[in-house]
PDB file of C-alpha atoms in Angstrom:
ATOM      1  CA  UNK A  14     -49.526  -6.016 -28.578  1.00 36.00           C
ATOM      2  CA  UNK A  15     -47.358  -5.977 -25.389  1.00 34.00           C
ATOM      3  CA  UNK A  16     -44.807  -3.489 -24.973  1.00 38.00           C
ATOM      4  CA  UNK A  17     -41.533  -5.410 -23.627  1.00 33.00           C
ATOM      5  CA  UNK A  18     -39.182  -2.201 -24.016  1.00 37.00           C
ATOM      6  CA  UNK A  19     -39.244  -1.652 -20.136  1.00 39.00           C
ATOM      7  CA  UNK A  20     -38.217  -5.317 -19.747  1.00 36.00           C
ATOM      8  CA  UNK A  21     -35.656  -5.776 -22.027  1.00 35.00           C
ATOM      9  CA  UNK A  22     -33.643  -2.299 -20.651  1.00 38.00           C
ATOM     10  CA  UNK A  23     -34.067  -4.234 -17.397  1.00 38.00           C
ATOM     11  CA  UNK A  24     -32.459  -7.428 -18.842  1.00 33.00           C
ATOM     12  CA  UNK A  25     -30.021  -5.239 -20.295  1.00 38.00           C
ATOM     13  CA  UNK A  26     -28.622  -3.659 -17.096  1.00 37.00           C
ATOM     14  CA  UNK A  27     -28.521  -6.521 -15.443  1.00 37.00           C
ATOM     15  CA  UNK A  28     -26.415  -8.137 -17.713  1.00 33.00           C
ATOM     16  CA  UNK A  29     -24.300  -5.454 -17.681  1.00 38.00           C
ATOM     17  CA  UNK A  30     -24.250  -5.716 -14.090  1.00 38.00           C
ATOM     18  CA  UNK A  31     -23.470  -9.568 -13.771  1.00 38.00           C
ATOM     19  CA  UNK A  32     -20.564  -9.392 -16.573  1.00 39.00           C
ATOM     20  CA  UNK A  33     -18.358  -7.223 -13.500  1.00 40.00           C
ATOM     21  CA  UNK A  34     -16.463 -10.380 -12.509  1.00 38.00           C
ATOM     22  CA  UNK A  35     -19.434 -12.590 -13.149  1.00 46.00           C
ATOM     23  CA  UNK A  36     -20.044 -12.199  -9.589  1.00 43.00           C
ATOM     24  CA  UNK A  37     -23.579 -10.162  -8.905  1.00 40.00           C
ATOM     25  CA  UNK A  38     -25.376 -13.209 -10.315  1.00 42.00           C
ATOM     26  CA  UNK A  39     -25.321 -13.577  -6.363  1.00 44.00           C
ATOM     27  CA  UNK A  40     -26.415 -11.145  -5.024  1.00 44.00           C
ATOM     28  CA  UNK A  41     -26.743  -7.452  -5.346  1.00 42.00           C
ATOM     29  CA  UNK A  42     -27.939  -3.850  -3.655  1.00 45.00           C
ATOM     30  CA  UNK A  43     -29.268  -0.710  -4.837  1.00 44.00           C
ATOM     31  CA  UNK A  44     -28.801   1.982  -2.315  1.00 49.00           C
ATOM     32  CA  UNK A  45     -32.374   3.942  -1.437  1.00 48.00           C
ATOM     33  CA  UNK A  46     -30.354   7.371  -2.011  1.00 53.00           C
ATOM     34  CA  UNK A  47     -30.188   8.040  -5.023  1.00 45.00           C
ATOM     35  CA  UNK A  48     -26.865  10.730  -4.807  1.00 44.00           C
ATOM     36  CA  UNK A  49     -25.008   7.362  -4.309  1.00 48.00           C
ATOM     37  CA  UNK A  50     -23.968   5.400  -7.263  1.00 49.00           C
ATOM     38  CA  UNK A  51     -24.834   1.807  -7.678  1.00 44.00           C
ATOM     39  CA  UNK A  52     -23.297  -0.564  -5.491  1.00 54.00           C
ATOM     40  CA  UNK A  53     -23.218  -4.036  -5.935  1.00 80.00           C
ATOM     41  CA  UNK A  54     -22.153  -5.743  -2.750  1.00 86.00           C
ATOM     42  CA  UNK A  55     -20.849  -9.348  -4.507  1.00 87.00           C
ATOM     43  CA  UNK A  56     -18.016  -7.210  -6.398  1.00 89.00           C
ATOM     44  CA  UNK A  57     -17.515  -4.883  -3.050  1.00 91.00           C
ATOM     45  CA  UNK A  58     -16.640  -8.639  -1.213  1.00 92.00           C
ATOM     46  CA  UNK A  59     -14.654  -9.464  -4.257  1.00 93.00           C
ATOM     47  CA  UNK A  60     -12.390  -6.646  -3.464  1.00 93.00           C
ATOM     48  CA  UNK A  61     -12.410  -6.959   0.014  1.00 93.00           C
ATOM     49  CA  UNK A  62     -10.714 -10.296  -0.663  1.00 95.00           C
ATOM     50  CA  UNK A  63      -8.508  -8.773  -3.262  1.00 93.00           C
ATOM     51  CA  UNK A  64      -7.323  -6.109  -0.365  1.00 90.00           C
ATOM     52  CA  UNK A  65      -6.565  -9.248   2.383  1.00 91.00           C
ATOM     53  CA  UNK A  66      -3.714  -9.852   0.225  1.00 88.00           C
ATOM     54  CA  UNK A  67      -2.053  -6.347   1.079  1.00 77.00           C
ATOM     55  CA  UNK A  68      -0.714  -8.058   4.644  1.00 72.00           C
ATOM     56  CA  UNK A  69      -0.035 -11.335   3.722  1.00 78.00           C
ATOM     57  CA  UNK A  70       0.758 -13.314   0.358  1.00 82.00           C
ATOM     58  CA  UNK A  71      -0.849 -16.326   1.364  1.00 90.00           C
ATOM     59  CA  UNK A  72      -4.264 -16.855   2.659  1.00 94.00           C
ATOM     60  CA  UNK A  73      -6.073 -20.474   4.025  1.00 96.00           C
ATOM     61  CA  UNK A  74      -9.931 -19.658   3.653  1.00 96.00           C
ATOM     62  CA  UNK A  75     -10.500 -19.510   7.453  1.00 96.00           C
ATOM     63  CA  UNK A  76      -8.323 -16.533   7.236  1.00 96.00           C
ATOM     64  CA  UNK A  77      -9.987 -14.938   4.859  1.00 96.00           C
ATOM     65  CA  UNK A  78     -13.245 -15.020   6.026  1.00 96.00           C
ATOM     66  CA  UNK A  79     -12.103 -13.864   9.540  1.00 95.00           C
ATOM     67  CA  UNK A  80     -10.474 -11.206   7.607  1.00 94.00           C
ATOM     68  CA  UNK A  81     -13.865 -10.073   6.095  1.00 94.00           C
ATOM     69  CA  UNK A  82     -16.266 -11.068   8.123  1.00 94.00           C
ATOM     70  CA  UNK A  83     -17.968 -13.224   5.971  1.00 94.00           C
ATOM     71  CA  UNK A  84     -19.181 -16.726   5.934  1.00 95.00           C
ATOM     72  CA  UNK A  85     -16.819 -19.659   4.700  1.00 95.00           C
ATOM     73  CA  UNK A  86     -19.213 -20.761   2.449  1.00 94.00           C
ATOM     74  CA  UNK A  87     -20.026 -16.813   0.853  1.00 93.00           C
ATOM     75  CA  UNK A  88     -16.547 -16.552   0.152  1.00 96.00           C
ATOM     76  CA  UNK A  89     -15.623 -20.087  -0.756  1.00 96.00           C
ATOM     77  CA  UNK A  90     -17.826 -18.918  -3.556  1.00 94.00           C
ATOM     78  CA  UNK A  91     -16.438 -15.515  -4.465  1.00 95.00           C
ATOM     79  CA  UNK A  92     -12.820 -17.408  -4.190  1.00 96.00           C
ATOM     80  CA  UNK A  93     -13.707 -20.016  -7.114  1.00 95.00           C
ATOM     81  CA  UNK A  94     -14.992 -17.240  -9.118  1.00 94.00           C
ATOM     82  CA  UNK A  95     -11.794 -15.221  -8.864  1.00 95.00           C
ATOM     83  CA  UNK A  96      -9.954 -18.297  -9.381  1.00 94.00           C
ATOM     84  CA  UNK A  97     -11.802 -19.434 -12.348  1.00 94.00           C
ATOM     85  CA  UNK A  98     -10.696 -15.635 -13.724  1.00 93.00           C
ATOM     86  CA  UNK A  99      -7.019 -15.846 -13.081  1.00 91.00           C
ATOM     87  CA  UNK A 100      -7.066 -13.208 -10.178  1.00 93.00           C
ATOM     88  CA  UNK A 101      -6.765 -15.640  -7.484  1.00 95.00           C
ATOM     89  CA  UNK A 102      -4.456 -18.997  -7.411  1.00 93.00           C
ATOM     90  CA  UNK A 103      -4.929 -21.666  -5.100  1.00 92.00           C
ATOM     91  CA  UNK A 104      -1.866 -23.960  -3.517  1.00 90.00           C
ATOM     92  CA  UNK A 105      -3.569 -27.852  -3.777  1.00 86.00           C
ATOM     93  CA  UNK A 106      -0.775 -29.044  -1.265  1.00 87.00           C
ATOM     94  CA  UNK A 107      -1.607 -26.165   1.173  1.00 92.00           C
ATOM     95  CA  UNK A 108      -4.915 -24.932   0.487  1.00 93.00           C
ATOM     96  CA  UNK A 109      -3.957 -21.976   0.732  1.00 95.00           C
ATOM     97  CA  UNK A 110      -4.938 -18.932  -1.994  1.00 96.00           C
ATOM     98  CA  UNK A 111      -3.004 -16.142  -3.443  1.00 93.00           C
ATOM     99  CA  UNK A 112      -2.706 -13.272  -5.716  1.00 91.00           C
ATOM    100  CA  UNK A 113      -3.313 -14.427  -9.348  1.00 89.00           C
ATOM    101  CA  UNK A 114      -1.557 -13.772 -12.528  1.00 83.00           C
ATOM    102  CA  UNK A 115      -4.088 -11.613 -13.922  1.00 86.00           C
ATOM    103  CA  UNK A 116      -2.960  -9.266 -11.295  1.00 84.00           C
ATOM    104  CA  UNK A 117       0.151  -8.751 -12.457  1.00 73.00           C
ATOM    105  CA  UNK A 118      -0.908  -8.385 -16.048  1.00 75.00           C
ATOM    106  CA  UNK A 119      -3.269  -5.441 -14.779  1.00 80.00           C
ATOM    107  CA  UNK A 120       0.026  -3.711 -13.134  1.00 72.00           C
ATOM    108  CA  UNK A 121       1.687  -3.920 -16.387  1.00 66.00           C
ATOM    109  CA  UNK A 122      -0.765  -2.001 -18.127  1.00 70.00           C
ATOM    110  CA  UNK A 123      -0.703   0.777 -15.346  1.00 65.00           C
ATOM    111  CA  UNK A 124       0.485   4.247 -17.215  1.00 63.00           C
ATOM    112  CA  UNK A 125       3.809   5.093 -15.527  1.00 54.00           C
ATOM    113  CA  UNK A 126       2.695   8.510 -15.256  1.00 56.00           C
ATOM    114  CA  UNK A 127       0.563   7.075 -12.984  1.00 62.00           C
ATOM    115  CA  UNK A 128       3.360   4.638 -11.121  1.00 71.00           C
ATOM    116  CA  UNK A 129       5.591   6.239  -9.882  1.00 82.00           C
ATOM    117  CA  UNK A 130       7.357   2.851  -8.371  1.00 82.00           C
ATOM    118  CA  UNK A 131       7.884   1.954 -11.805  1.00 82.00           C
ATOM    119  CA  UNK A 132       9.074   5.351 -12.832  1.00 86.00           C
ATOM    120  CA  UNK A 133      12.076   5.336  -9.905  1.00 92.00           C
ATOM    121  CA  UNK A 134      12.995   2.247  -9.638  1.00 92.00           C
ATOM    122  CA  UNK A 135      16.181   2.401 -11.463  1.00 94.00           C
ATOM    123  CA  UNK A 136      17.463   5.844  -9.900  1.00 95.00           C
ATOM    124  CA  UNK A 137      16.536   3.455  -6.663  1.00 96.00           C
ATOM    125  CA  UNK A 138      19.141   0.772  -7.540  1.00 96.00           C
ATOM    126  CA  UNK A 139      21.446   3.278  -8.304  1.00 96.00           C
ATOM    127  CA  UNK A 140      21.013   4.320  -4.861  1.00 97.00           C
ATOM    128  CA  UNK A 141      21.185   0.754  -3.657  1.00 96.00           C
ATOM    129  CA  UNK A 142      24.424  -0.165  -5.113  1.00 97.00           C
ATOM    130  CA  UNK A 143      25.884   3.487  -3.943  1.00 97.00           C
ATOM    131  CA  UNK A 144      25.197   2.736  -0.688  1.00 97.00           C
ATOM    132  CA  UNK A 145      24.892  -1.190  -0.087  1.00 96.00           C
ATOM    133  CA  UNK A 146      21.513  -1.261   1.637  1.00 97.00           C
ATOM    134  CA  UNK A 147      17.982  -1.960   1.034  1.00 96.00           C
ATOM    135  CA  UNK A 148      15.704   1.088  -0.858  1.00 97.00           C
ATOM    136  CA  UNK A 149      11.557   1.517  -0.378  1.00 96.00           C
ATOM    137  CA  UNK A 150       9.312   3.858  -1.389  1.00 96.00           C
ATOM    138  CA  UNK A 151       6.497   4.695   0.488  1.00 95.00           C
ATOM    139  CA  UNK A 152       2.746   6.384  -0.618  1.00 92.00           C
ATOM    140  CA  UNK A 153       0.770   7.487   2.330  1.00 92.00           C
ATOM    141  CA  UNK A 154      -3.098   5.924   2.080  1.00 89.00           C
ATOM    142  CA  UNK A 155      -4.829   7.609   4.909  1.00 91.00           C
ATOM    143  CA  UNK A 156      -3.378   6.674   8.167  1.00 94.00           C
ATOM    144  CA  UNK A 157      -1.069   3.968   6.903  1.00 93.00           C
ATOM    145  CA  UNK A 158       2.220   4.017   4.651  1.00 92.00           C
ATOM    146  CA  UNK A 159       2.336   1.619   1.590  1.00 90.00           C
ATOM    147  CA  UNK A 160       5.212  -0.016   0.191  1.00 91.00           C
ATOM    148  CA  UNK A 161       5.102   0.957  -3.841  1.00 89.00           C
ATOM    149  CA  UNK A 162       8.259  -0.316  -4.496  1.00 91.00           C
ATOM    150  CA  UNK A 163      11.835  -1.621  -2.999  1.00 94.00           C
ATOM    151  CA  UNK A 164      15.172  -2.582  -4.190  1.00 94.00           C
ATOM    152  CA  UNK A 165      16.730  -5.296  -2.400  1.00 94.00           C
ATOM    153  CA  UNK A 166      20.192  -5.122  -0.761  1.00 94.00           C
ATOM    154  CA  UNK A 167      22.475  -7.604  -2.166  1.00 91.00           C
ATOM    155  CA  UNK A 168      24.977  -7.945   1.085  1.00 89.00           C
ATOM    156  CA  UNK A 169      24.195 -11.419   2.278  1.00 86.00           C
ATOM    157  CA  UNK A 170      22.764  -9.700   6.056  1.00 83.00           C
ATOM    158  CA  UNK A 171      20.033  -7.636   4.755  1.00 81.00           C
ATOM    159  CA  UNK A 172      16.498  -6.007   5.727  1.00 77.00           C
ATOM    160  CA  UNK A 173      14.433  -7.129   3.399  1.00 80.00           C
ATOM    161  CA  UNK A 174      11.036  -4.668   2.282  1.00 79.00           C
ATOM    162  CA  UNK A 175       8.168  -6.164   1.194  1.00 83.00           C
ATOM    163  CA  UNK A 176       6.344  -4.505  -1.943  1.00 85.00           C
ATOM    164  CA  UNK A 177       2.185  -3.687  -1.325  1.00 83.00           C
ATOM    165  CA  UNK A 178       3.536  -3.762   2.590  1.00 85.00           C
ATOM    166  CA  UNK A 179       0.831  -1.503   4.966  1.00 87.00           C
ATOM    167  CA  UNK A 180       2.097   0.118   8.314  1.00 91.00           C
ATOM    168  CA  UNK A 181       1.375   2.430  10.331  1.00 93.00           C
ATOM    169  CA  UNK A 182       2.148   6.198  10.299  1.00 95.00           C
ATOM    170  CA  UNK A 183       3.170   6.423  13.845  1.00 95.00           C
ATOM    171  CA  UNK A 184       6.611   4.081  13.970  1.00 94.00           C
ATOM    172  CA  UNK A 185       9.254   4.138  11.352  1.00 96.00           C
ATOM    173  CA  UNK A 186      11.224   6.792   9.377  1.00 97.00           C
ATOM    174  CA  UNK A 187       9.538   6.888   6.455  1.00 98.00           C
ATOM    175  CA  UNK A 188       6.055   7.597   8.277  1.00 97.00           C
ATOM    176  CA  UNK A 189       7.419  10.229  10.008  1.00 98.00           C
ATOM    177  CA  UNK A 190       7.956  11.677   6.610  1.00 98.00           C
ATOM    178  CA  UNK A 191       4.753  11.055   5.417  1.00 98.00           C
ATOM    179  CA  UNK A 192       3.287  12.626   8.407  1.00 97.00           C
ATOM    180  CA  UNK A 193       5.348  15.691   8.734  1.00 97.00           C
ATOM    181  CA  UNK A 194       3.929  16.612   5.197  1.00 96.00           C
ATOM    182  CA  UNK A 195       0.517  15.377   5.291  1.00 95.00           C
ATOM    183  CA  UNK A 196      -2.209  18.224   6.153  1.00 94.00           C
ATOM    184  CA  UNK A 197      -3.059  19.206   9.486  1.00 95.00           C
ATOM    185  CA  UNK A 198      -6.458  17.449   9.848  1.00 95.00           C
ATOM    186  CA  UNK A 199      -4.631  13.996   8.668  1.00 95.00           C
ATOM    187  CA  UNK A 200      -2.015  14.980  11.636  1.00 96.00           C
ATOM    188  CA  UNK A 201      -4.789  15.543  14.268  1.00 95.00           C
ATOM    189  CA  UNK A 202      -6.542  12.625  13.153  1.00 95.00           C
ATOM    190  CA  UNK A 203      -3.175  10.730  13.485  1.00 96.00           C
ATOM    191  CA  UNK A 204      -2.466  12.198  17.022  1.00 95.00           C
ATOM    192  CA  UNK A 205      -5.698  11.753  18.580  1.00 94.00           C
ATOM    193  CA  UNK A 206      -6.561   8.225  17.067  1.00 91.00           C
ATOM    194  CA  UNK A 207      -8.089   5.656  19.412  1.00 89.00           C
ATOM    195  CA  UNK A 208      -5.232   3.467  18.195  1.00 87.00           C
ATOM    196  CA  UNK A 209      -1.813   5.250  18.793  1.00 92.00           C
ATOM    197  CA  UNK A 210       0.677   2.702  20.256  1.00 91.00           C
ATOM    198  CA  UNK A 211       0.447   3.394  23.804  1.00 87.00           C
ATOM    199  CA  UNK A 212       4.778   3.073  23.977  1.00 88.00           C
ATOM    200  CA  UNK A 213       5.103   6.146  21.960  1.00 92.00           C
ATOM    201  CA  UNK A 214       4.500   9.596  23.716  1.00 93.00           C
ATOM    202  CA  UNK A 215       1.755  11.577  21.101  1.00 94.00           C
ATOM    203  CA  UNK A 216       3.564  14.873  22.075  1.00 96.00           C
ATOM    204  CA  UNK A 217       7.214  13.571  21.338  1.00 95.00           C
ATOM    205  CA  UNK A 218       5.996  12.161  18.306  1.00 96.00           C
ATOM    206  CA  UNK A 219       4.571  15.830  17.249  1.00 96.00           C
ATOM    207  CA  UNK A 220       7.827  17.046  18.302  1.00 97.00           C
ATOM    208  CA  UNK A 221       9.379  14.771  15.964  1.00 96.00           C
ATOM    209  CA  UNK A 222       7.270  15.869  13.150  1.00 97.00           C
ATOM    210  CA  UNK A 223       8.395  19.590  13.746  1.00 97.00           C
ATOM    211  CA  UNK A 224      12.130  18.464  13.819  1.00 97.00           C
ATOM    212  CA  UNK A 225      11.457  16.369  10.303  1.00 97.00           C
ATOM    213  CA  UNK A 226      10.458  19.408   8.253  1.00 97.00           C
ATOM    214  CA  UNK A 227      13.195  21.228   9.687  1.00 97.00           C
ATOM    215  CA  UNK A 228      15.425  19.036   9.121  1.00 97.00           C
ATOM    216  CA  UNK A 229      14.119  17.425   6.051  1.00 97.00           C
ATOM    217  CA  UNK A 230      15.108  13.839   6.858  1.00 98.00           C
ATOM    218  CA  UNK A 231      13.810  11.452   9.629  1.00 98.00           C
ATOM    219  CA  UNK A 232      15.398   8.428  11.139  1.00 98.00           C
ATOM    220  CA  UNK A 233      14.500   5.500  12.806  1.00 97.00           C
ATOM    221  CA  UNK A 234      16.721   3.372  15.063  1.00 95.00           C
ATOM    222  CA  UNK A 235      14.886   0.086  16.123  1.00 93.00           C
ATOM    223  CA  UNK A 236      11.761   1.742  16.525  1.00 91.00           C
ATOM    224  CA  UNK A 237       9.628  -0.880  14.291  1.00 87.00           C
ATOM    225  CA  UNK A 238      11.862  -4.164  14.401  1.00 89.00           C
ATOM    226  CA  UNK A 239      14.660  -4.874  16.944  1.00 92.00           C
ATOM    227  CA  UNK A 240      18.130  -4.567  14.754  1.00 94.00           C
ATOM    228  CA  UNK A 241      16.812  -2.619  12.256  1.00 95.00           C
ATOM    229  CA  UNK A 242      17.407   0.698  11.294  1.00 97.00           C
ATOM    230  CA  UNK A 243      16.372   3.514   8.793  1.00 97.00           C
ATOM    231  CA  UNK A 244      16.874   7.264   7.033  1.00 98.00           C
ATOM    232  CA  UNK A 245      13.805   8.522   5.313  1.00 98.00           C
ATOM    233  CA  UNK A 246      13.425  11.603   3.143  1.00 98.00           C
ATOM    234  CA  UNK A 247      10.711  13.441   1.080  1.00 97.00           C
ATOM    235  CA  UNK A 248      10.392  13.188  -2.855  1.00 96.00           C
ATOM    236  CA  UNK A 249       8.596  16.612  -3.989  1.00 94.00           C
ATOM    237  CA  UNK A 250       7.227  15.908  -7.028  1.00 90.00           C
ATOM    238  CA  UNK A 251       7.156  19.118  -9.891  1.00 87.00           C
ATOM    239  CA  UNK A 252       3.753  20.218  -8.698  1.00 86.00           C
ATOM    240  CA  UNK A 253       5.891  21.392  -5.344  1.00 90.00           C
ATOM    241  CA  UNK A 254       3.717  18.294  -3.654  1.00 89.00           C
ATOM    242  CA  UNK A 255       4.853  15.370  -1.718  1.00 92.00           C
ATOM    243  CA  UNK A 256       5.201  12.499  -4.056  1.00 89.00           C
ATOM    244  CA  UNK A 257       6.380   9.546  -1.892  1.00 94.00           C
ATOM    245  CA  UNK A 258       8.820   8.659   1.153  1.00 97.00           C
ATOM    246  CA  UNK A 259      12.192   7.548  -0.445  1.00 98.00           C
ATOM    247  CA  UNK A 260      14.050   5.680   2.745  1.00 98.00           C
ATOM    248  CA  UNK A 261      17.000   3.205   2.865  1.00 98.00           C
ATOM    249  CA  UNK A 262      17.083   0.660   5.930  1.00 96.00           C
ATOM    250  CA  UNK A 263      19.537  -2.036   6.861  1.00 96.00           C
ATOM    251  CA  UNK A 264      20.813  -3.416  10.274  1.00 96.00           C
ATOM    252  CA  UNK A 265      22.023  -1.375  12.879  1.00 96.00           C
ATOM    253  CA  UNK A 266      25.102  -2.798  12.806  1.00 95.00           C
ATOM    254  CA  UNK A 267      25.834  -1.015   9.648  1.00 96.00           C
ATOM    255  CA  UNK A 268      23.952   1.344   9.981  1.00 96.00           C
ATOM    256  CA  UNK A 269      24.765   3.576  12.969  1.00 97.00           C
ATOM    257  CA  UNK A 270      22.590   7.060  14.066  1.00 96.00           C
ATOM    258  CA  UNK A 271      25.867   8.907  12.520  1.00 97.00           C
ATOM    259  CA  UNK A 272      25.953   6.806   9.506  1.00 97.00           C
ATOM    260  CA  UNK A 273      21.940   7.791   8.987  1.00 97.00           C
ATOM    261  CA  UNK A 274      22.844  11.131   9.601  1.00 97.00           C
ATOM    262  CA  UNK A 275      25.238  10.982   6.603  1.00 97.00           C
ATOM    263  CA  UNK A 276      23.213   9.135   4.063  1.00 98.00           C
ATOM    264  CA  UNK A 277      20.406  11.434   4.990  1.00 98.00           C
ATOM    265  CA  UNK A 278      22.166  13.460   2.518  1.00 97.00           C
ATOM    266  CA  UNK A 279      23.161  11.279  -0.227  1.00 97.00           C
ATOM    267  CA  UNK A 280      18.740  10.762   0.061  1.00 98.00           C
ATOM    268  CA  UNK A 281      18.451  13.998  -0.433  1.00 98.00           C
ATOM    269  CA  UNK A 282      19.934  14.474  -3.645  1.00 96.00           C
ATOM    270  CA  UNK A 283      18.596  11.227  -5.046  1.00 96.00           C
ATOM    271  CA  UNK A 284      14.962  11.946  -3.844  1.00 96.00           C
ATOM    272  CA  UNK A 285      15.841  15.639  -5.429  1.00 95.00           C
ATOM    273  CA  UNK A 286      16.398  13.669  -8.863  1.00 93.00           C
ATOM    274  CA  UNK A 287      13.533  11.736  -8.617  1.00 94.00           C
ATOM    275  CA  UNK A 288      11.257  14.709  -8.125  1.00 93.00           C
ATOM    276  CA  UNK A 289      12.046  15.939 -11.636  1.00 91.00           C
ATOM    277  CA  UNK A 290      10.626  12.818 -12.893  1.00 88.00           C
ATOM    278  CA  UNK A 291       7.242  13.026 -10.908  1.00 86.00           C
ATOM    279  CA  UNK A 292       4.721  15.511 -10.790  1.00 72.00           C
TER     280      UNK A 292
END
């Protein structure tokens, strides 16, 4: 009698394997060492698309694949699946593809222990209607800041902050922040990167860093965008760890060095409050 117990537990994993987004039915790889987990490279692609959507809200498929590095045709593919799943919408008149609702529906479901955008957000618009102008919140991801969150200011001339937004930590108020309190290797790493803006002076900007934690504030007048200006400070969660970059921006016609100087207070206390609240 034949023994097919070797072939169904093969059958079995990979339907396991082709239920993650329906998408392995493709194609898949096993790395040869065997400390590494199993990757499958259709769902790795899947994300990588996911992740193009960090930048920009709308996509053509062109852009995606340059974005990638992938054929039109491989992710043309990987698009319809998302799609056909809800993570993924596409514009008929435009062509153009976007973050689904199932995204969304995923956020919802995201512990607020564990979301701290979430958690803030109205101790944020208290902060916005105190002082009239527009209210992020930064995480630091490596080498880059990311917009978690934002409260938009209502006055009719108005910076406004993109939520999921990536930028670098070298320019802006909020990634001075970030930097000043990230470890030393992340700082090096930062410093001596290939791709440090060749305007801004890597010893000034250490200088800066230096000033930040003394100071406990940063401030940023045009440095990123022309007319635009901002006060970042620290929120140190319970653990005695940085949490996030709380920062308030506007135009620089409201928002003098002096005036930056002075909110850089009212920051303080609010980021102070919101510390309690995260660990």
């Amino acid at each position: 009698m034949l023994d097919f117990s070797q072939t169904f537990a093969k059958i079995e994993m990979t339907i396991n394997i082709v239920t993650v987004f329906h998408l392995v039915k493709h194609e898949r790889e096993i790395p040869v060492d065997d400390d590494r987990k199993l990757t499958v490279r259709a769902v790795e692609r899947a994300l990588d698309i996911l992740l193009c959507f960090t930048r920009d809200s709308d996509l053509s498929l062109t852009e995606i694949a340059a974005n990638i590095s992938l054929h039109k045709s491989t992710v043309h593919r990987l698009l319809t699946t998302l799609e056909d799943r809800g993570f993924i919408s596409r514009n008929p008149a435009t062509e153009k593809y976007r973050l689904g609702i199932r995204i969304w529906e995923l956020s919802t479901h995201l512990p607020v222990s564990e979301n701290p955008g979430a958690l803030l957000l109205p101790a944020m618009e208290r902060l916005r209607d105190r002082l009239g102008e527009t209210v992020s919140l930064y995480l630091r991801d490596g080498l880059e800041r990311v917009r978690i969150q934002a409260v938009q200011s209502n006055q009719a001339i108005r910076r406004v902050a993109q939520i999921g937004a990536r930028l670098p930590l070298s320019v802006g108020a909020s990634s001075k922040v970030l930097a000043a309190c990230a470890p030393p290797e992340v700082q090096r790493e930062l410093l001596e990167g290939k791709d440090w803006p060749q305007a801004i002076d890597r010893q000034g900007y250490a200088d800066q860093l230096k000033e930040v934690l003394r100071a406990g504030y940063a401030t940023s007048f045009e440095e990123r965008e022309p007319g635009a200006a901002a006060v970042a400070v620290p929120v140190i969660g319970r653990s005695g760890e940085v949490a996030a970059a709380l920062s308030l921006s506007g135009p620089v016609s409201r928002l003098s060095r002096e005036t930056l100087v002075e909110y850089a207070g009212v920051l303080k206390e609010a980021a102070a409050e919101m510390g309690l609240m995260v660990s």
